[in-house]
């Protein structure tokens, strides 16, 4: 990979398989360390908030991050494109490391109450708003375009690893050293990503140096105009938005209510989630090994329709073992869909706009989609799990139909 002074990624290096590229592996190590730290941090935050206040206050503190994340996400895309994703990620992890270590210090010397936790949650939300678009923009700067599907598969594996390891690691920190130790552990994990990010070699496109810099507002509106006029990106972002709006409510809220209704208990929820995670991990592993999916736009669209059928069917499965198998198929299909969405998003984006393009898709995924949680719970209370799961599946299916009807997206291919 080139240094930042060389201007572009040489062809010989760009064609190297991502899973054998030391530069990509440095990025993967930094990403995995930071993702595990996220899981440890969230467990430490929620546990400390429960100990320091009422359940309602604890819920408010843990939800505070969503506000700045949603409000500032589009601005974060401008920041990533202006300053470069590597620089933004280094700064983000440094701020997060300093913040959680400061809270760990406060917990060591006393009981500071909820205010420092609320401030920390708000800070994390603001940092997430600039970090998420940078995470999306970085892969196209560290590897060849033909490796984007493989890189996103590797990222999916890191996410699954972080979800499996992070929460138990945070719980172990609380058990051995209290909440201060858990926050300290999260800070160390964020710190561990910094030398890897600093050592990362990132290619630069000439536009970084030559295009005229306007105001942040003009950069933001320019990015939105770019998406609106793009024949692949516009329908692709619509597909991503509809998929998330239809999917996250049943998975995060509806599943617990379904398990309670069926008498599966908390253990049943765990088995269904394990099935989903196994399927998603298998999809990521497959794409990491394969590295390319022919007719990616068509596969993405068909997988959206197929996953919708499985999501709707989940509400009518009477036995836990069958539900876990259906969840495994949902994870496999949606994992494939998610990797292809991410890879196509970067492959089709001009590298000068990729941060802003990522920020728009992430805005729907992390800013708008979580708003369906209370709506899903209320709707199930009124109409039951079956109709709500079917309605959510219809939204997911609509995403696939949009992909099939959008000719340019349906014919989109990932570069080799």
Tab-separated table of C-alpha atoms in Angstrom:
chain	number	residue	atom	x	y	z
A	1	UNK	CA	0.000	0.000	0.000
A	2	UNK	CA	1.230	3.524	-0.644
A	3	UNK	CA	2.001	6.095	1.959
A	4	UNK	CA	-0.182	9.164	2.049
A	5	UNK	CA	2.428	11.001	0.008
A	6	UNK	CA	2.294	8.681	-2.984
A	7	UNK	CA	-1.112	9.773	-4.213
A	8	UNK	CA	-2.724	6.433	-5.206
A	9	UNK	CA	-2.705	2.720	-4.554
A	10	UNK	CA	-0.365	0.823	-6.903
A	11	UNK	CA	-2.084	-1.822	-9.002
A	12	UNK	CA	0.132	-4.673	-7.817
A	13	UNK	CA	-0.753	-4.015	-4.196
A	14	UNK	CA	-4.391	-3.177	-4.889
A	15	UNK	CA	-4.871	-6.651	-6.396
A	16	UNK	CA	-3.541	-8.414	-3.283
A	17	UNK	CA	-6.239	-10.407	-1.500
A	18	UNK	CA	-7.472	-8.345	1.430
A	19	UNK	CA	-7.168	-11.175	3.955
A	20	UNK	CA	-3.471	-11.479	3.067
A	21	UNK	CA	-2.736	-7.742	3.023
A	22	UNK	CA	-0.886	-6.590	6.198
A	23	UNK	CA	-2.320	-3.122	5.798
A	24	UNK	CA	-5.905	-4.406	5.737
A	25	UNK	CA	-5.148	-6.695	8.679
A	26	UNK	CA	-3.914	-3.674	10.664
A	27	UNK	CA	-7.217	-1.973	9.914
A	28	UNK	CA	-9.117	-5.122	10.921
A	29	UNK	CA	-7.226	-5.358	14.215
A	30	UNK	CA	-7.954	-1.705	15.005
A	31	UNK	CA	-11.610	-2.127	14.094
A	32	UNK	CA	-12.004	-5.314	16.155
A	33	UNK	CA	-10.327	-3.775	19.217
A	34	UNK	CA	-12.519	-0.680	19.017
A	35	UNK	CA	-15.691	-2.757	18.455
A	36	UNK	CA	-14.978	-4.980	21.478
A	37	UNK	CA	-14.335	-1.787	23.458
A	38	UNK	CA	-17.753	-0.496	22.373
A	39	UNK	CA	-19.469	-3.572	23.783
A	40	UNK	CA	-17.531	-3.350	27.057
A	41	UNK	CA	-18.340	0.369	27.303
A	42	UNK	CA	-22.085	-0.085	26.751
A	43	UNK	CA	-22.283	-2.817	29.387
A	44	UNK	CA	-20.314	-0.686	31.854
A	45	UNK	CA	-22.483	2.371	31.132
A	46	UNK	CA	-25.791	0.555	31.549
A	47	UNK	CA	-24.662	-1.283	34.701
A	48	UNK	CA	-23.299	1.875	36.318
A	49	UNK	CA	-26.441	3.826	35.419
A	50	UNK	CA	-28.660	1.146	36.980
A	51	UNK	CA	-26.588	1.291	40.190
A	52	UNK	CA	-26.657	5.098	40.325
A	53	UNK	CA	-30.307	5.833	39.506
A	54	UNK	CA	-33.793	4.475	38.884
A	55	UNK	CA	-34.522	2.133	35.955
A	56	UNK	CA	-36.142	5.035	34.064
A	57	UNK	CA	-33.089	7.229	34.629
A	58	UNK	CA	-30.779	4.420	33.544
A	59	UNK	CA	-32.791	3.942	30.367
A	60	UNK	CA	-32.583	7.667	29.644
A	61	UNK	CA	-28.809	7.729	30.108
A	62	UNK	CA	-28.236	4.749	27.811
A	63	UNK	CA	-30.508	6.291	25.147
A	64	UNK	CA	-28.837	9.717	25.174
A	65	UNK	CA	-26.194	8.719	22.637
A	66	UNK	CA	-28.831	8.356	19.947
A	67	UNK	CA	-29.660	12.091	19.967
A	68	UNK	CA	-26.321	13.609	18.849
A	69	UNK	CA	-25.671	10.575	16.671
A	70	UNK	CA	-28.848	11.192	14.667
A	71	UNK	CA	-28.525	14.998	14.598
A	72	UNK	CA	-24.849	15.125	13.607
A	73	UNK	CA	-24.497	12.033	11.397
A	74	UNK	CA	-24.728	13.908	8.085
A	75	UNK	CA	-22.193	16.448	9.307
A	76	UNK	CA	-19.917	13.541	10.171
A	77	UNK	CA	-19.808	12.589	6.512
A	78	UNK	CA	-18.544	16.060	5.629
A	79	UNK	CA	-15.861	15.775	8.334
A	80	UNK	CA	-14.716	12.376	7.025
A	81	UNK	CA	-14.412	13.658	3.460
A	82	UNK	CA	-12.695	16.895	4.469
A	83	UNK	CA	-10.093	15.561	6.874
A	84	UNK	CA	-9.733	11.968	5.723
A	85	UNK	CA	-11.185	8.859	7.411
A	86	UNK	CA	-7.915	7.691	8.995
A	87	UNK	CA	-7.339	11.002	10.750
A	88	UNK	CA	-10.954	11.128	11.950
A	89	UNK	CA	-10.784	7.570	13.331
A	90	UNK	CA	-7.545	8.268	15.195
A	91	UNK	CA	-9.075	11.368	16.770
A	92	UNK	CA	-12.343	9.581	17.580
A	93	UNK	CA	-10.733	6.640	19.364
A	94	UNK	CA	-8.375	9.002	21.221
A	95	UNK	CA	-11.321	11.066	22.505
A	96	UNK	CA	-13.268	7.965	23.487
A	97	UNK	CA	-10.250	6.518	25.274
A	98	UNK	CA	-9.675	9.717	27.265
A	99	UNK	CA	-13.377	10.063	28.141
A	100	UNK	CA	-13.923	6.543	29.484
A	101	UNK	CA	-10.652	6.608	31.422
A	102	UNK	CA	-11.733	9.911	32.997
A	103	UNK	CA	-15.020	8.344	34.109
A	104	UNK	CA	-13.127	5.305	35.396
A	105	UNK	CA	-11.017	7.687	37.494
A	106	UNK	CA	-14.125	9.389	38.897
A	107	UNK	CA	-15.602	6.020	39.848
A	108	UNK	CA	-12.380	5.057	41.615
A	109	UNK	CA	-12.468	8.069	43.928
A	110	UNK	CA	-16.202	8.268	44.636
A	111	UNK	CA	-19.797	7.927	43.449
A	112	UNK	CA	-20.241	10.758	40.938
A	113	UNK	CA	-23.887	10.005	40.144
A	114	UNK	CA	-25.622	10.099	36.787
A	115	UNK	CA	-24.391	13.428	35.395
A	116	UNK	CA	-20.922	12.228	34.296
A	117	UNK	CA	-22.541	9.173	32.734
A	118	UNK	CA	-25.028	11.340	30.845
A	119	UNK	CA	-22.219	13.601	29.626
A	120	UNK	CA	-20.217	10.558	28.539
A	121	UNK	CA	-23.198	9.145	26.629
A	122	UNK	CA	-23.733	12.452	24.818
A	123	UNK	CA	-20.039	12.682	23.968
A	124	UNK	CA	-20.017	9.137	22.616
A	125	UNK	CA	-23.032	9.902	20.453
A	126	UNK	CA	-21.329	12.977	18.996
A	127	UNK	CA	-18.101	11.050	18.353
A	128	UNK	CA	-20.059	8.190	16.771
A	129	UNK	CA	-21.606	10.685	14.366
A	130	UNK	CA	-18.206	11.491	12.858
A	131	UNK	CA	-16.673	8.051	13.372
A	132	UNK	CA	-19.309	5.977	11.551
A	133	UNK	CA	-18.941	7.743	8.176
A	134	UNK	CA	-15.160	7.519	8.518
A	135	UNK	CA	-15.428	3.775	9.138
A	136	UNK	CA	-17.417	3.476	5.941
A	137	UNK	CA	-15.035	5.631	3.925
A	138	UNK	CA	-11.781	3.953	4.970
A	139	UNK	CA	-11.916	0.538	3.194
A	140	UNK	CA	-11.837	2.112	-0.276
A	141	UNK	CA	-8.626	3.919	0.744
A	142	UNK	CA	-6.712	0.860	1.991
A	143	UNK	CA	-7.396	-1.788	-0.654
A	144	UNK	CA	-8.347	-2.269	-4.294
A	145	UNK	CA	-11.955	-1.913	-5.419
A	146	UNK	CA	-12.088	-5.598	-6.272
A	147	UNK	CA	-11.493	-6.465	-2.600
A	148	UNK	CA	-14.372	-4.443	-1.138
A	149	UNK	CA	-16.733	-7.430	-0.704
A	150	UNK	CA	-13.980	-9.376	1.064
A	151	UNK	CA	-13.178	-6.410	3.327
A	152	UNK	CA	-16.833	-6.036	4.291
A	153	UNK	CA	-16.991	-9.756	5.002
A	154	UNK	CA	-13.980	-9.376	7.293
A	155	UNK	CA	-15.680	-6.439	8.978
A	156	UNK	CA	-18.783	-8.574	9.533
A	157	UNK	CA	-16.690	-11.255	11.202
A	158	UNK	CA	-15.136	-8.627	13.482
A	159	UNK	CA	-18.601	-7.383	14.456
A	160	UNK	CA	-19.728	-10.924	15.353
A	161	UNK	CA	-16.564	-11.480	17.372
A	162	UNK	CA	-17.064	-8.200	19.236
A	163	UNK	CA	-20.683	-9.071	20.044
A	164	UNK	CA	-19.703	-12.496	21.389
A	165	UNK	CA	-16.626	-11.384	23.347
A	166	UNK	CA	-17.403	-7.810	24.393
A	167	UNK	CA	-20.321	-8.181	26.807
A	168	UNK	CA	-18.841	-11.158	28.732
A	169	UNK	CA	-15.518	-9.308	28.920
A	170	UNK	CA	-17.263	-6.254	30.333
A	171	UNK	CA	-19.145	-8.421	32.818
A	172	UNK	CA	-15.876	-10.000	33.906
A	173	UNK	CA	-14.390	-6.537	34.419
A	174	UNK	CA	-17.329	-5.515	36.624
A	175	UNK	CA	-17.114	-8.775	38.605
A	176	UNK	CA	-13.355	-8.503	39.236
A	177	UNK	CA	-12.833	-4.775	39.682
A	178	UNK	CA	-16.181	-3.016	39.639
A	179	UNK	CA	-17.495	-0.549	37.075
A	180	UNK	CA	-14.292	1.515	37.182
A	181	UNK	CA	-12.363	-1.538	35.962
A	182	UNK	CA	-14.887	-2.132	33.155
A	183	UNK	CA	-14.587	1.472	31.948
A	184	UNK	CA	-10.816	1.213	32.236
A	185	UNK	CA	-10.847	-1.951	30.130
A	186	UNK	CA	-12.908	-0.202	27.451
A	187	UNK	CA	-10.405	2.657	27.444
A	188	UNK	CA	-7.494	0.244	26.995
A	189	UNK	CA	-9.238	-1.417	24.059
A	190	UNK	CA	-9.782	1.961	22.396
A	191	UNK	CA	-6.133	2.788	23.068
A	192	UNK	CA	-5.026	-0.503	21.501
A	193	UNK	CA	-6.562	0.532	18.177
A	194	UNK	CA	-4.540	3.762	17.991
A	195	UNK	CA	-1.074	2.399	17.053
A	196	UNK	CA	-2.672	0.204	14.402
A	197	UNK	CA	-4.521	3.170	12.903
A	198	UNK	CA	-1.412	5.336	13.048
A	199	UNK	CA	0.558	2.622	11.204
A	200	UNK	CA	-2.137	2.329	8.532
A	201	UNK	CA	-1.073	3.397	5.055
A	202	UNK	CA	-3.860	5.159	3.212
A	203	UNK	CA	-4.028	6.102	-0.449
A	204	UNK	CA	-5.122	9.591	-1.431
A	205	UNK	CA	-6.955	10.635	-4.544
A	206	UNK	CA	-5.884	13.836	-6.322
A	207	UNK	CA	-9.264	15.400	-5.519
A	208	UNK	CA	-8.216	15.555	-1.862
A	209	UNK	CA	-5.724	18.270	-2.744
A	210	UNK	CA	-7.231	20.028	-5.749
A	211	UNK	CA	-10.960	20.439	-5.377
A	212	UNK	CA	-12.117	23.773	-4.057
A	213	UNK	CA	-13.179	23.834	-0.440
A	214	UNK	CA	-16.456	25.540	0.263
A	215	UNK	CA	-18.361	25.777	3.514
A	216	UNK	CA	-19.397	22.687	5.440
A	217	UNK	CA	-22.996	23.386	4.385
A	218	UNK	CA	-22.052	23.497	0.702
A	219	UNK	CA	-20.149	20.232	1.125
A	220	UNK	CA	-23.198	18.640	2.748
A	221	UNK	CA	-25.667	19.849	0.112
A	222	UNK	CA	-23.207	18.911	-2.618
A	223	UNK	CA	-23.061	15.377	-1.259
A	224	UNK	CA	-26.859	15.136	-1.160
A	225	UNK	CA	-27.066	16.384	-4.765
A	226	UNK	CA	-24.460	13.827	-5.756
A	227	UNK	CA	-26.549	11.002	-4.266
A	228	UNK	CA	-29.784	12.323	-5.767
A	229	UNK	CA	-28.279	12.351	-9.243
A	230	UNK	CA	-26.625	8.924	-9.016
A	231	UNK	CA	-28.506	6.120	-10.756
A	232	UNK	CA	-27.212	3.386	-8.436
A	233	UNK	CA	-26.578	5.094	-5.095
A	234	UNK	CA	-30.013	6.699	-4.776
A	235	UNK	CA	-32.022	3.444	-5.071
A	236	UNK	CA	-29.358	1.610	-3.043
A	237	UNK	CA	-29.791	3.993	-0.100
A	238	UNK	CA	-33.578	3.596	-0.386
A	239	UNK	CA	-33.072	-0.183	-0.237
A	240	UNK	CA	-30.823	0.136	2.846
A	241	UNK	CA	-33.282	2.460	4.597
A	242	UNK	CA	-36.306	0.232	3.975
A	243	UNK	CA	-34.387	-2.908	4.987
A	244	UNK	CA	-33.360	-1.378	8.311
A	245	UNK	CA	-36.784	0.104	9.024
A	246	UNK	CA	-38.418	-3.270	8.510
A	247	UNK	CA	-35.793	-5.406	10.201
A	248	UNK	CA	-34.501	-3.832	13.412
A	249	UNK	CA	-37.843	-3.583	15.214
A	250	UNK	CA	-38.707	-7.300	15.062
A	251	UNK	CA	-35.137	-8.319	15.866
A	252	UNK	CA	-34.623	-6.017	18.860
A	253	UNK	CA	-38.113	-5.749	20.366
A	254	UNK	CA	-40.451	-8.156	18.609
A	255	UNK	CA	-38.290	-11.217	19.236
A	256	UNK	CA	-38.459	-10.836	23.035
A	257	UNK	CA	-42.233	-10.395	22.903
A	258	UNK	CA	-42.569	-13.372	20.553
A	259	UNK	CA	-40.515	-15.565	22.908
A	260	UNK	CA	-42.676	-14.505	25.846
A	261	UNK	CA	-45.823	-15.252	23.886
A	262	UNK	CA	-44.568	-18.719	22.898
A	263	UNK	CA	-43.252	-19.498	26.398
A	264	UNK	CA	-39.638	-19.884	25.206
A	265	UNK	CA	-38.264	-17.620	27.926
A	266	UNK	CA	-35.005	-15.697	27.885
A	267	UNK	CA	-33.126	-18.832	26.896
A	268	UNK	CA	-35.281	-19.087	23.795
A	269	UNK	CA	-34.372	-15.543	22.818
A	270	UNK	CA	-30.731	-16.493	23.204
A	271	UNK	CA	-31.096	-19.534	20.932
A	272	UNK	CA	-32.874	-17.556	18.217
A	273	UNK	CA	-30.278	-14.779	18.377
A	274	UNK	CA	-27.534	-17.395	18.278
A	275	UNK	CA	-29.084	-18.813	15.117
A	276	UNK	CA	-29.192	-15.353	13.555
A	277	UNK	CA	-25.603	-14.589	14.573
A	278	UNK	CA	-24.365	-17.921	13.240
A	279	UNK	CA	-26.009	-17.302	9.878
A	280	UNK	CA	-24.676	-13.760	9.609
A	281	UNK	CA	-21.194	-14.920	10.609
A	282	UNK	CA	-21.309	-17.693	8.004
A	283	UNK	CA	-22.238	-15.167	5.302
A	284	UNK	CA	-19.337	-12.921	6.323
A	285	UNK	CA	-16.937	-15.863	6.343
A	286	UNK	CA	-18.107	-16.987	2.912
A	287	UNK	CA	-17.602	-13.551	1.398
A	288	UNK	CA	-14.225	-13.168	3.107
A	289	UNK	CA	-13.077	-16.399	1.469
A	290	UNK	CA	-14.758	-15.876	-1.903
A	291	UNK	CA	-14.094	-12.172	-2.296
A	292	UNK	CA	-16.538	-11.593	-5.150
A	293	UNK	CA	-20.223	-12.108	-5.873
A	294	UNK	CA	-21.314	-11.950	-9.523
A	295	UNK	CA	-24.403	-9.878	-10.355
A	296	UNK	CA	-24.216	-8.248	-6.934
A	297	UNK	CA	-27.137	-5.866	-7.495
A	298	UNK	CA	-29.475	-8.672	-8.504
A	299	UNK	CA	-28.341	-10.908	-5.632
A	300	UNK	CA	-28.826	-8.033	-3.185
A	301	UNK	CA	-32.369	-7.385	-4.406
A	302	UNK	CA	-33.428	-11.047	-4.432
A	303	UNK	CA	-31.961	-11.568	-0.961
A	304	UNK	CA	-34.098	-8.684	0.311
A	305	UNK	CA	-37.288	-10.368	-0.901
A	306	UNK	CA	-36.172	-13.768	0.426
A	307	UNK	CA	-35.289	-12.444	3.870
A	308	UNK	CA	-38.708	-10.765	4.062
A	309	UNK	CA	-40.416	-14.132	3.637
A	310	UNK	CA	-38.304	-15.633	6.433
A	311	UNK	CA	-38.950	-12.680	8.783
A	312	UNK	CA	-42.699	-12.988	8.275
A	313	UNK	CA	-42.575	-16.745	8.826
A	314	UNK	CA	-40.719	-16.386	12.136
A	315	UNK	CA	-43.841	-15.140	13.916
A	316	UNK	CA	-45.803	-18.289	13.026
A	317	UNK	CA	-43.214	-20.919	13.987
A	318	UNK	CA	-44.491	-22.905	17.013
A	319	UNK	CA	-41.288	-24.674	18.059
A	320	UNK	CA	-38.056	-23.125	19.314
A	321	UNK	CA	-35.758	-25.365	17.269
A	322	UNK	CA	-37.536	-24.427	14.051
A	323	UNK	CA	-37.444	-20.739	15.031
A	324	UNK	CA	-33.678	-20.966	15.549
A	325	UNK	CA	-33.318	-22.563	12.109
A	326	UNK	CA	-35.421	-19.816	10.514
A	327	UNK	CA	-33.334	-17.206	12.337
A	328	UNK	CA	-30.182	-18.855	10.977
A	329	UNK	CA	-31.534	-18.477	7.437
A	330	UNK	CA	-32.443	-14.835	8.140
A	331	UNK	CA	-28.925	-14.194	9.409
A	332	UNK	CA	-27.370	-15.873	6.378
A	333	UNK	CA	-29.473	-13.954	3.865
A	334	UNK	CA	-29.368	-10.595	5.651
A	335	UNK	CA	-25.632	-10.997	6.271
A	336	UNK	CA	-25.092	-11.458	2.545
A	337	UNK	CA	-27.378	-8.509	1.846
A	338	UNK	CA	-25.572	-6.242	4.308
A	339	UNK	CA	-22.103	-7.016	2.943
A	340	UNK	CA	-23.236	-6.429	-0.638
A	341	UNK	CA	-24.926	-3.152	0.313
A	342	UNK	CA	-21.763	-1.878	1.975
A	343	UNK	CA	-19.478	-3.024	-0.824
A	344	UNK	CA	-21.668	-1.584	-3.590
A	345	UNK	CA	-22.052	1.669	-1.693
A	346	UNK	CA	-18.286	2.153	-1.694
A	347	UNK	CA	-17.670	0.737	-5.161
A	348	UNK	CA	-20.179	3.117	-6.747
A	349	UNK	CA	-19.174	6.218	-4.751
A	350	UNK	CA	-16.608	8.685	-5.984
A	351	UNK	CA	-13.945	8.585	-3.270
A	352	UNK	CA	-14.301	12.319	-2.679
A	353	UNK	CA	-17.923	11.696	-1.584
A	354	UNK	CA	-17.778	8.300	0.099
A	355	UNK	CA	-17.884	9.713	3.649
A	356	UNK	CA	-21.028	11.702	2.921
A	357	UNK	CA	-22.651	8.784	1.097
A	358	UNK	CA	-21.915	6.539	4.085
A	359	UNK	CA	-23.284	9.129	6.498
A	360	UNK	CA	-26.645	9.196	4.692
A	361	UNK	CA	-27.018	5.401	4.763
A	362	UNK	CA	-25.854	5.277	8.401
A	363	UNK	CA	-28.294	8.044	9.316
A	364	UNK	CA	-31.162	5.742	8.389
A	365	UNK	CA	-29.561	2.674	9.999
A	366	UNK	CA	-28.561	4.222	13.338
A	367	UNK	CA	-30.623	7.405	13.480
A	368	UNK	CA	-34.060	6.632	12.085
A	369	UNK	CA	-34.437	2.839	12.365
A	370	UNK	CA	-34.134	2.732	16.211
A	371	UNK	CA	-37.217	4.959	16.374
A	372	UNK	CA	-39.208	1.879	15.348
A	373	UNK	CA	-38.461	0.165	18.686
A	374	UNK	CA	-41.279	1.778	20.696
A	375	UNK	CA	-43.580	1.682	17.665
A	376	UNK	CA	-42.991	-2.059	17.267
A	377	UNK	CA	-43.714	-2.696	20.945
A	378	UNK	CA	-46.889	-0.611	20.874
A	379	UNK	CA	-48.097	-2.219	17.648
A	380	UNK	CA	-47.572	-5.741	19.032
A	381	UNK	CA	-49.529	-4.724	22.136
A	382	UNK	CA	-52.442	-3.684	19.910
A	383	UNK	CA	-52.411	-6.312	17.139
A	384	UNK	CA	-50.094	-9.132	18.263
A	385	UNK	CA	-46.815	-10.443	16.950
A	386	UNK	CA	-48.104	-12.056	13.743
A	387	UNK	CA	-49.496	-8.958	11.993
A	388	UNK	CA	-46.572	-6.779	13.086
A	389	UNK	CA	-43.947	-9.256	11.868
A	390	UNK	CA	-45.806	-9.539	8.555
A	391	UNK	CA	-45.961	-5.740	8.202
A	392	UNK	CA	-42.243	-5.472	8.968
A	393	UNK	CA	-41.523	-8.230	6.477
A	394	UNK	CA	-43.518	-6.314	3.861
A	395	UNK	CA	-41.281	-3.287	4.377
A	396	UNK	CA	-38.188	-5.479	3.946
A	397	UNK	CA	-39.761	-7.046	0.871
A	398	UNK	CA	-40.428	-3.586	-0.535
A	399	UNK	CA	-36.691	-2.930	-0.290
A	400	UNK	CA	-36.036	-5.942	-2.500
A	401	UNK	CA	-38.732	-4.852	-4.952
A	402	UNK	CA	-37.152	-1.386	-5.202
A	403	UNK	CA	-33.835	-3.045	-6.022
A	404	UNK	CA	-35.407	-5.240	-8.677
A	405	UNK	CA	-37.257	-2.312	-10.252
A	406	UNK	CA	-34.203	-0.005	-10.289
A	407	UNK	CA	-32.555	-1.131	-13.533
A	408	UNK	CA	-29.118	0.332	-12.821
A	409	UNK	CA	-28.966	-1.107	-9.314
A	410	UNK	CA	-30.235	-4.482	-10.472
A	411	UNK	CA	-27.426	-4.625	-13.040
A	412	UNK	CA	-24.726	-3.242	-10.713
A	413	UNK	CA	-21.564	-5.322	-10.422
A	414	UNK	CA	-18.749	-5.280	-7.897
A	415	UNK	CA	-15.340	-4.609	-9.478
A	416	UNK	CA	-12.946	-7.528	-9.713
